[in-house]
mmCIF file of C-alpha atoms in Angstrom:
data_model
loop_
_atom_site.group_PDB
_atom_site.id
_atom_site.type_symbol
_atom_site.label_atom_id
_atom_site.label_comp_id
_atom_site.label_asym_id
_atom_site.label_seq_id
_atom_site.Cartn_x
_atom_site.Cartn_y
_atom_site.Cartn_z
ATOM 1 C CA MET A 276 0.091 0.078 -0.218
ATOM 2 C CA ARG A 277 1.208 3.423 -0.783
ATOM 3 C CA THR A 278 2.084 5.923 1.660
ATOM 4 C CA TRP A 279 1.723 9.402 1.584
ATOM 5 C CA ARG A 280 5.355 10.334 2.636
ATOM 6 C CA ALA A 281 6.819 10.227 -0.810
ATOM 7 C CA LEU A 282 4.192 12.680 -2.147
ATOM 8 C CA ALA A 283 3.926 14.695 0.942
ATOM 9 C CA ASP A 284 5.697 18.131 -0.478
ATOM 10 C CA CYS A 285 3.314 18.213 -3.546
ATOM 11 C CA TRP A 286 0.059 18.534 -1.455
ATOM 12 C CA PRO A 287 -1.069 21.499 0.342
ATOM 13 C CA ALA A 288 -1.706 21.141 4.260
ATOM 14 C CA ALA A 289 -4.934 21.222 5.510
ATOM 15 C CA GLY A 290 -6.722 22.550 8.913
ATOM 16 C CA GLY A 291 -5.602 25.407 11.123
ATOM 17 C CA ALA A 292 -3.445 25.872 14.280
ATOM 18 C CA LEU A 293 -4.801 25.696 17.654
ATOM 19 C CA ASN A 294 -4.536 27.733 20.769
ATOM 20 C CA ARG A 295 -2.302 25.396 22.702
ATOM 21 C CA GLU A 296 -2.707 27.892 26.058
ATOM 22 C CA ALA A 297 -7.071 26.654 25.988
ATOM 23 C CA ILE A 298 -7.458 22.944 24.895
ATOM 24 C CA GLN A 299 -10.775 23.093 25.998
ATOM 25 C CA CYS A 300 -13.099 25.742 27.582
ATOM 26 C CA THR A 301 -12.719 27.967 29.910
ATOM 27 C CA GLY A 302 -13.821 26.758 33.438
ATOM 28 C CA CYS A 303 -12.924 23.022 32.526
ATOM 29 C CA LEU A 304 -10.421 20.927 34.105
ATOM 30 C CA MET A 305 -8.404 19.716 31.332
ATOM 31 C CA ASP A 306 -4.772 20.520 31.460
ATOM 32 C CA THR A 307 -1.975 19.730 28.940
ATOM 33 C CA GLU A 308 -0.497 17.068 30.564
ATOM 34 C CA THR A 309 -3.889 14.802 31.451
ATOM 35 C CA ALA A 310 -4.831 15.322 27.703
ATOM 36 C CA ARG A 311 -1.836 13.800 26.340
ATOM 37 C CA LYS A 312 -1.904 11.066 29.063
ATOM 38 C CA LEU A 313 -5.587 10.141 28.055
ATOM 39 C CA CYS A 314 -4.118 10.329 24.094
ATOM 40 C CA ASP A 315 -1.321 7.873 25.023
ATOM 41 C CA ILE A 316 -3.622 5.682 27.086
ATOM 42 C CA THR A 317 -6.139 5.360 23.760
ATOM 43 C CA SER A 318 -2.928 5.159 21.327
ATOM 44 C CA THR A 319 -1.331 1.945 23.387
ATOM 45 C CA PHE A 320 -5.045 0.574 23.762
ATOM 46 C CA TYR A 321 -5.837 0.578 19.717
ATOM 47 C CA ARG A 322 -2.225 -0.568 19.518
ATOM 48 C CA GLU A 323 -2.289 -3.855 21.530
ATOM 49 C CA ASN A 324 -6.023 -4.518 20.792
ATOM 50 C CA ALA A 325 -6.107 -3.631 16.941
ATOM 51 C CA SER A 326 -6.960 -7.166 15.736
ATOM 52 C CA SER A 327 -9.737 -7.903 18.232
ATOM 53 C CA PHE A 328 -10.800 -4.549 17.598
ATOM 54 C CA SER A 329 -11.171 -5.072 14.291
ATOM 55 C CA SER A 330 -12.979 -7.963 13.971
ATOM 56 C CA THR A 331 -15.932 -6.259 15.810
ATOM 57 C CA ARG A 332 -15.647 -3.188 13.316
ATOM 58 C CA ARG A 333 -16.639 -5.161 9.779
ATOM 59 C CA SER A 334 -20.016 -3.532 8.845
ATOM 60 C CA SER A 335 -21.486 -0.285 8.183
ATOM 61 C CA TRP A 336 -23.397 2.116 10.109
ATOM 62 C CA ALA A 337 -26.627 3.115 9.403
ATOM 63 C CA GLY A 338 -26.154 6.761 9.783
ATOM 64 C CA TRP A 339 -23.218 6.722 6.752
ATOM 65 C CA GLY A 340 -26.100 5.860 4.627
ATOM 66 C CA ARG A 341 -27.849 9.171 5.670
ATOM 67 C CA CYS A 342 -24.914 11.075 5.065
ATOM 68 C CA LEU A 343 -24.463 10.321 1.512
ATOM 69 C CA ASP A 344 -28.329 10.680 1.092
ATOM 70 C CA GLU A 345 -27.918 14.424 2.820
ATOM 71 C CA MET A 346 -25.036 14.912 0.337
ATOM 72 C CA GLY A 347 -26.853 14.000 -2.735
ATOM 73 C CA LEU A 348 -24.628 11.492 -3.385
ATOM 74 C CA CYS A 349 -27.011 8.323 -3.247
ATOM 75 C CA ALA A 350 -29.813 9.405 -6.037
ATOM 76 C CA GLY A 351 -29.224 8.041 -9.107
ATOM 77 C CA THR A 352 -25.740 6.142 -7.910
ATOM 78 C CA SER A 353 -27.085 3.147 -5.864
ATOM 79 C CA ALA A 354 -30.039 1.023 -6.387
ATOM 80 C CA ALA A 355 -28.817 -1.520 -3.973
ATOM 81 C CA VAL A 356 -28.844 0.804 -1.175
ATOM 82 C CA SER A 357 -31.828 2.734 -2.300
ATOM 83 C CA SER A 358 -33.683 -0.763 -2.010
ATOM 84 C CA GLY A 359 -31.988 -1.711 1.221
ATOM 85 C CA ALA A 360 -30.957 -4.935 -0.332
ATOM 86 C CA HIS A 361 -27.910 -6.851 0.162
ATOM 87 C CA LEU A 362 -24.869 -7.398 -2.026
ATOM 88 C CA GLU A 363 -24.788 -11.043 -2.304
ATOM 89 C CA GLY A 364 -21.571 -12.423 -3.478
ATOM 90 C CA SER A 365 -19.595 -9.491 -2.597
ATOM 91 C CA ARG A 366 -16.294 -9.623 -0.891
ATOM 92 C CA HIS A 367 -17.510 -6.548 1.453
ATOM 93 C CA GLU A 368 -20.550 -6.787 3.749
ATOM 94 C CA GLY A 369 -23.807 -5.527 2.572
ATOM 95 C CA VAL A 370 -24.419 -1.594 3.461
ATOM 96 C CA ALA A 371 -27.976 -2.382 4.414
ATOM 97 C CA ARG A 372 -26.869 -5.174 6.669
ATOM 98 C CA PRO A 373 -26.707 -3.926 10.779
ATOM 99 C CA GLY A 374 -23.737 -3.079 12.147
ATOM 100 C CA LYS A 375 -21.475 -2.372 14.857
ATOM 101 C CA LEU A 376 -22.885 0.269 16.648
ATOM 102 C CA GLU A 377 -19.906 2.385 16.827
ATOM 103 C CA ARG A 378 -16.222 2.134 16.976
ATOM 104 C CA ASP A 379 -16.295 1.999 20.952
ATOM 105 C CA ALA A 380 -19.421 0.384 21.648
ATOM 106 C CA GLY A 381 -20.072 -2.912 20.294
ATOM 107 C CA GLU A 382 -23.899 -2.999 19.926
ATOM 108 C CA ARG A 383 -25.678 -3.592 16.690
ATOM 109 C CA PRO A 384 -27.927 -1.062 15.089
ATOM 110 C CA GLU A 385 -31.903 -2.370 14.215
ATOM 111 C CA ASP A 386 -32.401 -0.065 10.920
ATOM 112 C CA ALA A 387 -30.214 0.026 7.530
ATOM 113 C CA GLY A 388 -28.438 2.425 5.747
ATOM 114 C CA SER A 389 -30.895 5.488 4.648
ATOM 115 C CA CYS A 390 -29.960 6.434 1.764
ATOM 116 C CA GLY A 391 -33.412 6.633 -0.299
ATOM 117 C CA GLU A 392 -35.394 7.859 2.467
ATOM 118 C CA ARG A 393 -35.005 11.469 0.942
ATOM 119 C CA PRO A 394 -38.795 12.716 0.037
ATOM 120 C CA GLU A 395 -39.830 12.490 -3.248
ATOM 121 C CA GLY A 396 -39.549 15.513 -5.642
ATOM 122 C CA PRO A 397 -36.503 17.596 -6.952
ATOM 123 C CA LEU A 398 -33.626 17.281 -5.458
ATOM 124 C CA PRO A 399 -31.117 20.112 -4.326
ATOM 125 C CA GLY A 400 -29.166 22.018 -6.609
ATOM 126 C CA ASP A 401 -26.040 20.867 -5.881
ATOM 127 C CA VAL A 402 -26.958 17.400 -6.227
ATOM 128 C CA ALA A 403 -26.990 16.743 -9.919
ATOM 129 C CA PRO A 404 -23.322 17.828 -10.249
ATOM 130 C CA LEU A 405 -22.230 15.637 -7.482
ATOM 131 C CA ALA A 406 -23.826 12.539 -8.901
ATOM 132 C CA GLY A 407 -22.700 13.223 -12.670
ATOM 133 C CA GLN A 408 -18.982 14.072 -11.324
ATOM 134 C CA LEU A 409 -18.542 10.249 -9.667
ATOM 135 C CA SER A 410 -18.672 8.729 -13.005
ATOM 136 C CA ARG A 411 -16.494 11.370 -14.929
ATOM 137 C CA GLU A 412 -13.533 11.843 -12.716
ATOM 138 C CA PRO A 413 -11.745 10.390 -9.463
ATOM 139 C CA PHE A 414 -13.921 11.488 -5.919
ATOM 140 C CA ARG A 415 -11.429 12.141 -3.518
ATOM 141 C CA VAL A 416 -12.352 10.998 -0.228
ATOM 142 C CA LEU A 417 -10.100 12.031 2.955
ATOM 143 C CA ASP A 418 -11.033 9.504 5.960
ATOM 144 C CA VAL A 419 -9.787 10.804 9.121
ATOM 145 C CA ALA A 420 -9.049 8.118 12.137
ATOM 146 C CA CYS A 421 -10.123 5.476 9.221
ATOM 147 C CA GLY A 422 -9.581 2.651 11.395
ATOM 148 C CA ASN A 423 -9.696 -0.721 9.340
ATOM 149 C CA GLY A 424 -11.087 1.133 6.079
ATOM 150 C CA ARG A 425 -14.300 -0.048 6.312
ATOM 151 C CA PHE A 426 -15.957 3.268 5.287
ATOM 152 C CA LEU A 427 -14.396 2.549 1.957
ATOM 153 C CA ARG A 428 -15.767 -0.651 1.613
ATOM 154 C CA PHE A 429 -19.345 0.999 2.450
ATOM 155 C CA LEU A 430 -18.273 3.930 -0.337
ATOM 156 C CA GLN A 431 -17.734 1.092 -2.951
ATOM 157 C CA GLU A 432 -20.686 -0.660 -2.457
ATOM 158 C CA ALA A 433 -22.946 2.449 -1.967
ATOM 159 C CA LEU A 434 -21.210 4.290 -5.212
ATOM 160 C CA PRO A 435 -20.057 1.376 -7.493
ATOM 161 C CA GLY A 436 -20.093 3.443 -10.604
ATOM 162 C CA ALA A 437 -17.641 6.084 -8.619
ATOM 163 C CA ALA A 438 -13.992 6.144 -9.157
ATOM 164 C CA ILE A 439 -12.928 6.698 -5.561
ATOM 165 C CA ALA A 440 -9.472 7.874 -4.325
ATOM 166 C CA TYR A 441 -9.198 7.130 -0.851
ATOM 167 C CA PHE A 442 -6.933 9.160 1.817
ATOM 168 C CA ALA A 443 -6.642 7.383 4.506
ATOM 169 C CA VAL A 444 -5.199 8.701 8.274
ATOM 170 C CA ASP A 445 -4.751 6.690 11.451
ATOM 171 C CA ASP A 446 -2.462 6.517 14.159
ATOM 172 C CA CYS A 447 -3.152 2.677 14.454
ATOM 173 C CA GLU A 448 -1.150 1.237 10.854
ATOM 174 C CA GLN A 449 -2.160 -2.239 11.609
ATOM 175 C CA LEU A 450 -5.654 -1.597 11.880
ATOM 176 C CA ALA A 451 -5.446 0.374 8.558
ATOM 177 C CA ARG A 452 -3.318 -2.215 6.800
ATOM 178 C CA ASP A 453 -5.109 -5.211 7.986
ATOM 179 C CA GLY A 454 -8.286 -3.257 6.039
ATOM 180 C CA LEU A 455 -7.134 -1.925 3.180
ATOM 181 C CA ALA A 456 -4.294 -4.151 1.766
ATOM 182 C CA GLY A 457 -6.383 -5.271 -0.782
ATOM 183 C CA ASP A 458 -7.020 -1.509 -2.203
ATOM 184 C CA ALA A 459 -3.409 -0.130 -2.704
ATOM 185 C CA ASP A 460 -4.538 0.986 -6.386
ATOM 186 C CA ASN A 461 -6.669 3.459 -5.208
ATOM 187 C CA VAL A 462 -5.438 4.422 -1.286
ATOM 188 C CA ALA A 463 -2.959 6.244 0.045
ATOM 189 C CA PHE A 464 -2.086 5.689 3.777
ATOM 190 C CA GLN A 465 -0.704 8.326 5.992
ATOM 191 C CA LYS A 466 0.244 7.354 9.788
ATOM 192 C CA LEU A 467 -0.790 10.077 11.977
ATOM 193 C CA ASP A 468 -0.988 10.703 15.994
ATOM 194 C CA ILE A 469 -3.848 12.923 14.949
ATOM 195 C CA ALA A 470 -5.001 13.373 19.091
ATOM 196 C CA ASN A 471 -1.395 14.955 19.930
ATOM 197 C CA SER A 472 -1.289 16.803 16.812
ATOM 198 C CA LEU A 473 -4.265 18.721 17.917
ATOM 199 C CA ILE A 474 -3.136 19.197 21.134
ATOM 200 C CA ASP A 475 0.580 20.412 20.226
ATOM 201 C CA GLY A 476 -1.317 22.836 17.840
ATOM 202 C CA SER A 477 0.646 20.969 14.442
ATOM 203 C CA ILE A 478 -3.028 19.430 12.710
ATOM 204 C CA GLY A 479 -2.616 22.267 9.967
ATOM 205 C CA ARG A 480 0.721 20.698 8.868
ATOM 206 C CA ALA A 481 0.285 17.192 9.915
ATOM 207 C CA ILE A 482 -2.333 15.976 7.336
ATOM 208 C CA LYS A 483 -1.020 15.687 4.087
ATOM 209 C CA ALA A 484 -4.082 15.404 1.560
ATOM 210 C CA PRO A 485 -4.574 17.132 -1.884
ATOM 211 C CA SER A 486 -8.162 19.376 -1.686
ATOM 212 C CA VAL A 487 -10.810 16.595 -1.642
ATOM 213 C CA ASP A 488 -14.576 16.232 -2.689
ATOM 214 C CA MET A 489 -15.411 14.985 0.869
ATOM 215 C CA ALA A 490 -14.005 14.547 4.413
ATOM 216 C CA VAL A 491 -15.315 12.326 7.076
ATOM 217 C CA CYS A 492 -14.507 11.315 10.757
ATOM 218 C CA PHE A 493 -16.402 8.461 12.170
ATOM 219 C CA GLY A 494 -16.265 7.036 15.486
ATOM 220 C CA PHE A 495 -13.125 9.383 16.787
ATOM 221 C CA PHE A 496 -14.224 12.589 17.959
ATOM 222 C CA HIS A 497 -14.627 11.234 21.360
ATOM 223 C CA HIS A 498 -11.276 10.121 21.475
ATOM 224 C CA VAL A 499 -10.402 13.885 21.245
ATOM 225 C CA PRO A 500 -9.454 15.540 25.074
ATOM 226 C CA GLY A 501 -10.994 18.977 24.902
ATOM 227 C CA ALA A 502 -13.594 21.201 23.285
ATOM 228 C CA ASP A 503 -10.981 23.383 21.606
ATOM 229 C CA SER A 504 -8.938 20.732 20.193
ATOM 230 C CA ARG A 505 -12.544 18.900 18.876
ATOM 231 C CA ALA A 506 -13.349 22.317 17.075
ATOM 232 C CA ALA A 507 -10.078 22.688 15.584
ATOM 233 C CA LEU A 508 -10.424 18.862 14.237
ATOM 234 C CA LEU A 509 -13.518 20.297 12.542
ATOM 235 C CA ARG A 510 -12.110 22.860 11.096
ATOM 236 C CA ALA A 511 -9.359 21.179 9.657
ATOM 237 C CA LEU A 512 -11.521 18.738 7.915
ATOM 238 C CA VAL A 513 -13.555 21.480 6.554
ATOM 239 C CA LYS A 514 -10.494 23.122 5.025
ATOM 240 C CA SER A 515 -9.600 19.907 3.117
ATOM 241 C CA VAL A 516 -12.328 20.000 1.097
ATOM 242 C CA ARG A 517 -12.715 22.177 -2.052
ATOM 243 C CA PRO A 518 -15.399 24.495 -1.896
ATOM 244 C CA GLY A 519 -18.684 22.906 -2.410
ATOM 245 C CA GLY A 520 -16.887 19.922 -0.965
ATOM 246 C CA HIS A 521 -19.081 18.211 2.067
ATOM 247 C CA VAL A 522 -17.764 17.230 5.458
ATOM 248 C CA ALA A 523 -19.450 14.593 7.655
ATOM 249 C CA VAL A 524 -18.251 13.637 11.348
ATOM 250 C CA SER A 525 -20.266 11.639 14.037
ATOM 251 C CA LEU A 526 -20.204 12.129 17.778
ATOM 252 C CA TRP A 527 -21.078 9.472 20.545
ATOM 253 C CA GLN A 528 -23.592 9.928 22.955
ATOM 254 C CA PHE A 529 -23.245 6.701 24.786
ATOM 255 C CA ALA A 530 -24.491 8.595 27.933
ATOM 256 C CA LYS A 531 -28.356 8.057 26.644
ATOM 257 C CA SER A 532 -27.529 4.158 27.079
ATOM 258 C CA PRO A 533 -28.096 3.835 30.925
ATOM 259 C CA GLU A 534 -26.307 0.245 30.117
ATOM 260 C CA LEU A 535 -23.470 1.748 28.715
ATOM 261 C CA ALA A 536 -23.239 4.873 30.770
ATOM 262 C CA ALA A 537 -23.533 2.925 34.168
ATOM 263 C CA ARG A 538 -20.604 0.660 32.441
ATOM 264 C CA ALA A 539 -18.466 3.953 31.856
ATOM 265 C CA VAL A 540 -18.734 5.055 35.321
ATOM 266 C CA GLU A 541 -17.475 1.686 36.777
ATOM 267 C CA THR A 542 -14.366 1.334 34.417
ATOM 268 C CA SER A 543 -13.456 5.275 34.580
ATOM 269 C CA ALA A 544 -12.869 4.623 38.344
ATOM 270 C CA GLU A 545 -10.940 1.363 38.114
ATOM 271 C CA ALA A 546 -8.730 3.205 35.178
ATOM 272 C CA ARG A 547 -8.246 6.483 37.036
ATOM 273 C CA VAL A 548 -6.697 5.048 40.099
ATOM 274 C CA GLU A 549 -4.517 2.383 37.860
ATOM 275 C CA TYR A 550 -2.964 5.327 35.964
ATOM 276 C CA GLY A 551 -3.296 7.932 38.809
ATOM 277 C CA LEU A 552 -5.499 10.747 36.733
ATOM 278 C CA PRO A 553 -7.176 13.407 38.317
ATOM 279 C CA ALA A 554 -10.920 14.027 37.983
ATOM 280 C CA LEU A 555 -12.320 14.004 34.512
ATOM 281 C CA ASP A 556 -13.667 16.792 32.462
ATOM 282 C CA GLU A 557 -18.130 16.232 32.375
ATOM 283 C CA GLY A 558 -18.602 13.696 30.285
ATOM 284 C CA ASP A 559 -15.162 12.107 30.129
ATOM 285 C CA TYR A 560 -14.381 8.629 30.745
ATOM 286 C CA LEU A 561 -12.256 5.780 30.284
ATOM 287 C CA LEU A 562 -13.748 2.799 28.984
ATOM 288 C CA GLY A 563 -12.913 -1.112 29.085
ATOM 289 C CA TRP A 564 -12.732 -3.714 26.418
ATOM 290 C CA GLN A 565 -13.898 -7.423 26.465
ATOM 291 C CA ASN A 566 -13.338 -7.611 30.044
ATOM 292 C CA ARG A 567 -9.444 -7.378 29.472
ATOM 293 C CA GLN A 568 -7.513 -6.018 32.253
ATOM 294 C CA HIS A 569 -5.531 -2.861 31.427
ATOM 295 C CA ALA A 570 -7.426 -2.650 28.065
ATOM 296 C CA TYR A 571 -8.875 1.486 28.501
ATOM 297 C CA ARG A 572 -9.202 3.880 26.117
ATOM 298 C CA TYR A 573 -10.342 7.948 26.633
ATOM 299 C CA CYS A 574 -14.045 8.140 25.286
ATOM 300 C CA HIS A 575 -15.979 11.808 25.735
ATOM 301 C CA THR A 576 -20.105 10.957 25.207
ATOM 302 C CA PHE A 577 -21.212 14.248 23.881
ATOM 303 C CA SER A 578 -24.595 16.326 25.201
ATOM 304 C CA ASP A 579 -26.968 17.868 22.614
ATOM 305 C CA GLU A 580 -25.382 21.183 23.698
ATOM 306 C CA GLU A 581 -21.752 20.080 22.905
ATOM 307 C CA VAL A 582 -22.853 18.913 19.413
ATOM 308 C CA ALA A 583 -24.255 22.518 18.691
ATOM 309 C CA ASP A 584 -21.454 24.502 19.945
ATOM 310 C CA LEU A 585 -19.154 22.378 17.777
ATOM 311 C CA ALA A 586 -21.499 22.857 14.432
ATOM 312 C CA ARG A 587 -21.021 26.689 15.273
ATOM 313 C CA ALA A 588 -17.467 26.285 15.372
ATOM 314 C CA VAL A 589 -17.034 26.251 11.820
ATOM 315 C CA ASP A 590 -20.349 28.326 10.676
ATOM 316 C CA ARG A 591 -18.141 31.005 8.884
ATOM 317 C CA GLN A 592 -16.408 28.243 6.543
ATOM 318 C CA ALA A 593 -19.321 25.790 6.089
ATOM 319 C CA SER A 594 -22.790 25.585 6.125
ATOM 320 C CA LEU A 595 -24.640 22.749 8.194
ATOM 321 C CA VAL A 596 -26.575 20.790 5.742
ATOM 322 C CA ALA A 597 -27.996 18.206 8.232
ATOM 323 C CA ARG A 598 -27.638 16.975 12.249
ATOM 324 C CA PHE A 599 -29.401 13.952 13.020
ATOM 325 C CA GLU A 600 -29.121 10.784 15.283
ATOM 326 C CA ALA A 601 -28.678 7.562 14.323
ATOM 327 C CA ASP A 602 -27.342 3.991 14.904
ATOM 328 C CA GLY A 603 -27.836 1.892 18.397
ATOM 329 C CA ARG A 604 -31.087 -0.093 18.859
ATOM 330 C CA THR A 605 -32.574 3.244 19.588
ATOM 331 C CA GLY A 606 -31.363 4.959 16.638
ATOM 332 C CA THR A 607 -29.913 7.725 19.040
ATOM 333 C CA LEU A 608 -26.594 6.858 20.236
ATOM 334 C CA ASN A 609 -24.394 8.665 17.306
ATOM 335 C CA SER A 610 -25.490 12.092 16.560
ATOM 336 C CA TYR A 611 -24.188 13.117 13.019
ATOM 337 C CA LEU A 612 -23.137 16.494 11.610
ATOM 338 C CA VAL A 613 -23.002 17.306 7.687
ATOM 339 C CA PHE A 614 -21.503 20.347 6.289
ATOM 340 C CA ARG A 615 -20.754 22.170 3.050
ATOM 341 C CA ARG A 616 -18.035 24.143 2.401
ATOM 342 C CA ARG A 617 -18.651 27.707 1.589
ATOM 343 C CA ALA A 618 -17.120 28.828 -1.735
#
């Protein structure tokens, strides 16, 4: 699989610098030392549990189909997705098949992808050009925190006529290589410690990518300590897309599940003692994994107010196309934001 290292000098960096003096909102408890420790704990978790984690993250999420729908990419591009059909015989899993709830949850959504649910009638003005572009030229996608690359597999089935150029970024190279090894011709991978790059303010220079048509970040924002760092990541995503391009992110709201919330409180208490951590910010937890000892990762559960605040962080650079909830048995455990970059 190709890497970006040889091509980095040819491509402009995306994103903006972060104010390192304020990695979270005024009045919060988080400090830089604690934030780095949380990031290191999470990186260690994925490095040591890559295989078992990847094995539970093979299917698509219901919210992904809705994201494409809101971007206008499903109309006329994928009858299989629109009809909710499985793609029998494919080496990839059907996009309408229920998948794991979330990168860090482990529950299964009950509903299928939502492409095809758009009301009948004329499509928005920007939809036809997007749909037409898919068959004319490479459709560039940046996937930040790509994990095992399952979003690429979803796109390949959801947009079968598209020539997708996939730019993948993740700190865990094993996860990415295990999932993307068969797609070397259209994949470029960059190993990057995204969370620590946000803390030290280098994210704008660190992500090496061309201007893309779509940038996504699914199942990762909850691993970023601090509201300001999360806002910086969203701004970097917006700046990575061309004018008129789209950004989609998911924000985990596991506190909406009483079972997950109770488990989070229990494992956080254990992990704080083990790592000697101070009290964390509201909504911050350390979650366990398959009852394994010393296997923890930092996770933040987003309130509805935090979702709204994050959306406002880029209101000058992008217009909010959609905000919705999806995934999990209740269909509410992930909050999604879809943006269109302003000209």
